């Protein structure tokens, strides 16, 4: 059966932080000079030529190779499959046995439909890793009087654990649903996959609490849109803000009271019940609030947040691995129902997020 190093491609090595690539080069007595692509290519070529140490070298970094800066999307199987059943269904419905072989099609054969190119047992007998490849765009290169089009491919990693019955898709969150559908097809449609939405139906602060972290940035949309108000109402809100500025300069309450009365008249007795903070936000497309540390509890955030629909945000949390505490930052996407690591992750920290956010 394939091992994790056997389903590792040069793109995976290139995705490692440069400091790790330099460390691998040092271990292999290779030159550490150059940019990331040169280092990755140097390492991959050396390992291809020295197959006797290929497994040992890549196994050392296996907890980072399929992690790193990646987006996580989760699907739940309505009928949990054992690892044995999962493997047998995949083998029955695929052109080759991906658990014994690794088959990367030619670049011209790859389309936008995800293709399973290999699979391996994970760090325990209850988990599997599957590798998918698909066409994600094109590069255009000008040469003389012509423009050459070069296909761009992307990799995705699918993680399955029979103990949880959860399918985790790592890669571009926009492709997660297509990858899930292909996995369902390979499982002969014997199970249904559904997006795990529960953590994304709440405030991002709840996820921050689950991770024992800090909410350091949010992007939101106003609850009320500008088109719901007429010109007189919009002008009334602006006049109140102007009068408020003038009050701090002059301490004259008469002008401020006058503009508040006009606003009350413009909106009428029923409409003025809308919080004034919502009226201020109504003319905005997006609202971003952020800082270097926890923003909950800050006066402006607490004042505006009840009238905002969160679209995404950043959470910073700490995780101790091998006795060393490290800070990680993730971006939460409410619409995409995904969590993206902006700090390179390891398998253990991904497991921490999975266990605390969706389980």
PDB file of N, CA, C and O in Angstrom, residues 261-303:
ATOM      1  N   UNK A 261     -34.263  66.253  15.812  1.00  0.00           N
ATOM      2  CA  UNK A 261     -35.701  66.401  15.596  1.00  0.00           C
ATOM      3  C   UNK A 261     -36.050  66.239  14.123  1.00  0.00           C
ATOM      4  O   UNK A 261     -37.053  65.606  13.767  1.00  0.00           O
ATOM      5  N   UNK A 262     -35.223  66.804  13.252  1.00  0.00           N
ATOM      6  CA  UNK A 262     -35.471  66.675  11.806  1.00  0.00           C
ATOM      7  C   UNK A 262     -35.330  65.214  11.360  1.00  0.00           C
ATOM      8  O   UNK A 262     -36.073  64.751  10.493  1.00  0.00           O
ATOM      9  N   UNK A 263     -34.348  64.502  11.937  1.00  0.00           N
ATOM     10  CA  UNK A 263     -34.183  63.086  11.609  1.00  0.00           C
ATOM     11  C   UNK A 263     -35.400  62.293  12.061  1.00  0.00           C
ATOM     12  O   UNK A 263     -35.909  61.420  11.353  1.00  0.00           O
ATOM     13  N   UNK A 264     -35.895  62.597  13.246  1.00  0.00           N
ATOM     14  CA  UNK A 264     -37.084  61.928  13.771  1.00  0.00           C
ATOM     15  C   UNK A 264     -38.275  62.151  12.854  1.00  0.00           C
ATOM     16  O   UNK A 264     -39.072  61.249  12.582  1.00  0.00           O
ATOM     17  N   UNK A 265     -38.373  63.375  12.331  1.00  0.00           N
ATOM     18  CA  UNK A 265     -39.463  63.714  11.421  1.00  0.00           C
ATOM     19  C   UNK A 265     -39.306  62.994  10.091  1.00  0.00           C
ATOM     20  O   UNK A 265     -40.277  62.515   9.508  1.00  0.00           O
ATOM     21  N   UNK A 266     -38.062  62.900   9.605  1.00  0.00           N
ATOM     22  CA  UNK A 266     -37.806  62.266   8.299  1.00  0.00           C
ATOM     23  C   UNK A 266     -38.148  60.790   8.322  1.00  0.00           C
ATOM     24  O   UNK A 266     -38.661  60.229   7.351  1.00  0.00           O
ATOM     25  N   UNK A 267     -37.878  60.132   9.446  1.00  0.00           N
ATOM     26  CA  UNK A 267     -38.107  58.686   9.518  1.00  0.00           C
ATOM     27  C   UNK A 267     -39.491  58.344  10.047  1.00  0.00           C
ATOM     28  O   UNK A 267     -39.975  57.233   9.844  1.00  0.00           O
ATOM     29  N   UNK A 268     -40.128  59.287  10.729  1.00  0.00           N
ATOM     30  CA  UNK A 268     -41.444  58.994  11.277  1.00  0.00           C
ATOM     31  C   UNK A 268     -41.324  58.222  12.569  1.00  0.00           C
ATOM     32  O   UNK A 268     -40.273  57.663  12.906  1.00  0.00           O
ATOM     33  N   UNK A 269     -42.401  58.169  13.309  1.00  0.00           N
ATOM     34  CA  UNK A 269     -42.374  57.552  14.625  1.00  0.00           C
ATOM     35  C   UNK A 269     -42.007  56.078  14.584  1.00  0.00           C
ATOM     36  O   UNK A 269     -41.364  55.549  15.483  1.00  0.00           O
ATOM     37  N   UNK A 270     -42.420  55.378  13.526  1.00  0.00           N
ATOM     38  CA  UNK A 270     -42.187  53.934  13.461  1.00  0.00           C
ATOM     39  C   UNK A 270     -40.754  53.630  13.023  1.00  0.00           C
ATOM     40  O   UNK A 270     -40.068  52.801  13.607  1.00  0.00           O
ATOM     41  N   UNK A 271     -40.257  54.346  11.974  1.00  0.00           N
ATOM     42  CA  UNK A 271     -38.959  54.038  11.413  1.00  0.00           C
ATOM     43  C   UNK A 271     -37.803  54.429  12.332  1.00  0.00           C
ATOM     44  O   UNK A 271     -36.738  53.843  12.292  1.00  0.00           O
ATOM     45  N   UNK A 272     -38.015  55.474  13.167  1.00  0.00           N
ATOM     46  CA  UNK A 272     -36.911  55.942  13.996  1.00  0.00           C
ATOM     47  C   UNK A 272     -36.528  54.935  15.062  1.00  0.00           C
ATOM     48  O   UNK A 272     -35.511  55.078  15.749  1.00  0.00           O
ATOM     49  N   UNK A 273     -37.331  53.870  15.205  1.00  0.00           N
ATOM     50  CA  UNK A 273     -36.992  52.826  16.164  1.00  0.00           C
ATOM     51  C   UNK A 273     -35.765  52.030  15.716  1.00  0.00           C
ATOM     52  O   UNK A 273     -35.189  51.282  16.497  1.00  0.00           O
ATOM     53  N   UNK A 274     -35.374  52.200  14.440  1.00  0.00           N
ATOM     54  CA  UNK A 274     -34.149  51.549  13.957  1.00  0.00           C
ATOM     55  C   UNK A 274     -32.956  52.147  14.694  1.00  0.00           C
ATOM     56  O   UNK A 274     -32.835  53.362  14.792  1.00  0.00           O
ATOM     57  N   UNK A 275     -32.038  51.324  15.228  1.00  0.00           N
ATOM     58  CA  UNK A 275     -30.868  51.868  15.924  1.00  0.00           C
ATOM     59  C   UNK A 275     -30.104  52.831  15.024  1.00  0.00           C
ATOM     60  O   UNK A 275     -29.928  52.570  13.827  1.00  0.00           O
ATOM     61  N   UNK A 276     -29.645  53.926  15.610  1.00  0.00           N
ATOM     62  CA  UNK A 276     -28.939  54.928  14.806  1.00  0.00           C
ATOM     63  C   UNK A 276     -27.660  54.351  14.209  1.00  0.00           C
ATOM     64  O   UNK A 276     -27.255  54.714  13.109  1.00  0.00           O
ATOM     65  N   UNK A 277     -27.030  53.410  14.908  1.00  0.00           N
ATOM     66  CA  UNK A 277     -25.821  52.786  14.361  1.00  0.00           C
ATOM     67  C   UNK A 277     -26.127  52.054  13.063  1.00  0.00           C
ATOM     68  O   UNK A 277     -25.321  52.037  12.127  1.00  0.00           O
ATOM     69  N   UNK A 278     -27.339  51.462  12.968  1.00  0.00           N
ATOM     70  CA  UNK A 278     -27.740  50.780  11.736  1.00  0.00           C
ATOM     71  C   UNK A 278     -27.934  51.776  10.606  1.00  0.00           C
ATOM     72  O   UNK A 278     -27.624  51.496   9.444  1.00  0.00           O
ATOM     73  N   UNK A 279     -28.445  52.960  10.934  1.00  0.00           N
ATOM     74  CA  UNK A 279     -28.634  53.995   9.919  1.00  0.00           C
ATOM     75  C   UNK A 279     -27.293  54.486   9.390  1.00  0.00           C
ATOM     76  O   UNK A 279     -27.128  54.738   8.193  1.00  0.00           O
ATOM     77  N   UNK A 280     -26.326  54.634  10.264  1.00  0.00           N
ATOM     78  CA  UNK A 280     -24.996  55.074   9.837  1.00  0.00           C
ATOM     79  C   UNK A 280     -24.378  54.052   8.887  1.00  0.00           C
ATOM     80  O   UNK A 280     -23.775  54.395   7.876  1.00  0.00           O
ATOM     81  N   UNK A 281     -24.540  52.762   9.201  1.00  0.00           N
ATOM     82  CA  UNK A 281     -23.915  51.697   8.409  1.00  0.00           C
ATOM     83  C   UNK A 281     -24.617  51.449   7.086  1.00  0.00           C
ATOM     84  O   UNK A 281     -24.035  50.854   6.173  1.00  0.00           O
ATOM     85  N   UNK A 282     -25.866  51.919   6.959  1.00  0.00           N
ATOM     86  CA  UNK A 282     -26.688  51.574   5.800  1.00  0.00           C
ATOM     87  C   UNK A 282     -26.065  52.008   4.481  1.00  0.00           C
ATOM     88  O   UNK A 282     -26.299  51.391   3.449  1.00  0.00           O
ATOM     89  N   UNK A 283     -25.274  53.045   4.484  1.00  0.00           N
ATOM     90  CA  UNK A 283     -24.689  53.522   3.239  1.00  0.00           C
ATOM     91  C   UNK A 283     -23.388  52.845   2.876  1.00  0.00           C
ATOM     92  O   UNK A 283     -22.769  53.198   1.871  1.00  0.00           O
ATOM     93  N   UNK A 284     -22.955  51.899   3.658  1.00  0.00           N
ATOM     94  CA  UNK A 284     -21.678  51.244   3.415  1.00  0.00           C
ATOM     95  C   UNK A 284     -21.864  49.897   2.746  1.00  0.00           C
ATOM     96  O   UNK A 284     -22.843  49.195   2.985  1.00  0.00           O
ATOM     97  N   UNK A 285     -20.885  49.525   1.936  1.00  0.00           N
ATOM     98  CA  UNK A 285     -20.924  48.222   1.271  1.00  0.00           C
ATOM     99  C   UNK A 285     -20.361  47.148   2.197  1.00  0.00           C
ATOM    100  O   UNK A 285     -20.969  46.107   2.425  1.00  0.00           O
ATOM    101  N   UNK A 286     -19.145  47.409   2.732  1.00  0.00           N
ATOM    102  CA  UNK A 286     -18.518  46.492   3.670  1.00  0.00           C
ATOM    103  C   UNK A 286     -17.910  47.284   4.814  1.00  0.00           C
ATOM    104  O   UNK A 286     -17.500  48.427   4.651  1.00  0.00           O
ATOM    105  N   UNK A 287     -17.844  46.652   5.954  1.00  0.00           N
ATOM    106  CA  UNK A 287     -17.266  47.288   7.129  1.00  0.00           C
ATOM    107  C   UNK A 287     -16.193  46.363   7.693  1.00  0.00           C
ATOM    108  O   UNK A 287     -16.461  45.200   7.981  1.00  0.00           O
ATOM    109  N   UNK A 288     -14.980  46.880   7.812  1.00  0.00           N
ATOM    110  CA  UNK A 288     -13.888  46.095   8.364  1.00  0.00           C
ATOM    111  C   UNK A 288     -13.458  46.665   9.697  1.00  0.00           C
ATOM    112  O   UNK A 288     -13.235  47.869   9.832  1.00  0.00           O
ATOM    113  N   UNK A 289     -13.350  45.798  10.688  1.00  0.00           N
ATOM    114  CA  UNK A 289     -12.902  46.206  12.019  1.00  0.00           C
ATOM    115  C   UNK A 289     -11.802  45.252  12.447  1.00  0.00           C
ATOM    116  O   UNK A 289     -11.984  44.029  12.414  1.00  0.00           O
ATOM    117  N   UNK A 290     -10.665  45.813  12.835  1.00  0.00           N
ATOM    118  CA  UNK A 290      -9.575  44.924  13.196  1.00  0.00           C
ATOM    119  C   UNK A 290      -8.510  45.622  14.013  1.00  0.00           C
ATOM    120  O   UNK A 290      -8.534  46.840  14.198  1.00  0.00           O
ATOM    121  N   UNK A 291      -7.580  44.842  14.488  1.00  0.00           N
ATOM    122  CA  UNK A 291      -6.480  45.356  15.296  1.00  0.00           C
ATOM    123  C   UNK A 291      -5.433  44.279  15.487  1.00  0.00           C
ATOM    124  O   UNK A 291      -5.451  43.242  14.823  1.00  0.00           O
ATOM    125  N   UNK A 292      -4.524  44.503  16.402  1.00  0.00           N
ATOM    126  CA  UNK A 292      -3.448  43.556  16.670  1.00  0.00           C
ATOM    127  C   UNK A 292      -3.834  42.536  17.734  1.00  0.00           C
ATOM    128  O   UNK A 292      -3.147  41.547  17.927  1.00  0.00           O
ATOM    129  N   UNK A 293      -4.936  42.801  18.430  1.00  0.00           N
ATOM    130  CA  UNK A 293      -5.357  41.892  19.502  1.00  0.00           C
ATOM    131  C   UNK A 293      -6.878  41.776  19.510  1.00  0.00           C
ATOM    132  O   UNK A 293      -7.550  42.287  18.612  1.00  0.00           O
ATOM    133  N   UNK A 294      -7.432  41.125  20.523  1.00  0.00           N
ATOM    134  CA  UNK A 294      -8.872  40.899  20.631  1.00  0.00           C
ATOM    135  C   UNK A 294      -9.660  42.199  20.439  1.00  0.00           C
ATOM    136  O   UNK A 294      -9.396  43.196  21.099  1.00  0.00           O
ATOM    137  N   UNK A 295     -10.613  42.173  19.471  1.00  0.00           N
ATOM    138  CA  UNK A 295     -11.405  43.385  19.213  1.00  0.00           C
ATOM    139  C   UNK A 295     -12.754  43.356  19.923  1.00  0.00           C
ATOM    140  O   UNK A 295     -13.400  44.401  20.040  1.00  0.00           O
ATOM    141  N   UNK A 296     -13.191  42.199  20.393  1.00  0.00           N
ATOM    142  CA  UNK A 296     -14.426  42.163  21.179  1.00  0.00           C
ATOM    143  C   UNK A 296     -14.186  42.882  22.500  1.00  0.00           C
ATOM    144  O   UNK A 296     -13.185  42.652  23.159  1.00  0.00           O
ATOM    145  N   UNK A 297     -15.097  43.725  22.857  1.00  0.00           N
ATOM    146  CA  UNK A 297     -14.910  44.524  24.055  1.00  0.00           C
ATOM    147  C   UNK A 297     -14.481  45.943  23.752  1.00  0.00           C
ATOM    148  O   UNK A 297     -14.608  46.832  24.599  1.00  0.00           O
ATOM    149  N   UNK A 298     -13.995  46.172  22.517  1.00  0.00           N
ATOM    150  CA  UNK A 298     -13.674  47.542  22.120  1.00  0.00           C
ATOM    151  C   UNK A 298     -14.979  48.296  21.887  1.00  0.00           C
ATOM    152  O   UNK A 298     -15.908  47.761  21.275  1.00  0.00           O
ATOM    153  N   UNK A 299     -15.086  49.533  22.337  1.00  0.00           N
ATOM    154  CA  UNK A 299     -16.356  50.266  22.252  1.00  0.00           C
ATOM    155  C   UNK A 299     -16.948  50.335  20.844  1.00  0.00           C
ATOM    156  O   UNK A 299     -18.150  50.097  20.673  1.00  0.00           O
ATOM    157  N   UNK A 300     -16.143  50.658  19.839  1.00  0.00           N
ATOM    158  CA  UNK A 300     -16.673  50.798  18.480  1.00  0.00           C
ATOM    159  C   UNK A 300     -17.197  49.468  17.951  1.00  0.00           C
ATOM    160  O   UNK A 300     -18.274  49.402  17.346  1.00  0.00           O
ATOM    161  N   UNK A 301     -16.451  48.388  18.192  1.00  0.00           N
ATOM    162  CA  UNK A 301     -16.879  47.071  17.720  1.00  0.00           C
ATOM    163  C   UNK A 301     -18.189  46.665  18.386  1.00  0.00           C
ATOM    164  O   UNK A 301     -19.127  46.215  17.718  1.00  0.00           O
ATOM    165  N   UNK A 302     -18.260  46.814  19.703  1.00  0.00           N
ATOM    166  CA  UNK A 302     -19.465  46.414  20.429  1.00  0.00           C
ATOM    167  C   UNK A 302     -20.670  47.261  20.034  1.00  0.00           C
ATOM    168  O   UNK A 302     -21.812  46.783  20.061  1.00  0.00           O
ATOM    169  N   UNK A 303     -20.433  48.508  19.651  1.00  0.00           N
ATOM    170  CA  UNK A 303     -21.521  49.403  19.250  1.00  0.00           C
ATOM    171  C   UNK A 303     -22.074  49.030  17.873  1.00  0.00           C
ATOM    172  O   UNK A 303     -23.290  48.981  17.664  1.00  0.00           O
TER     173      UNK A 303
END
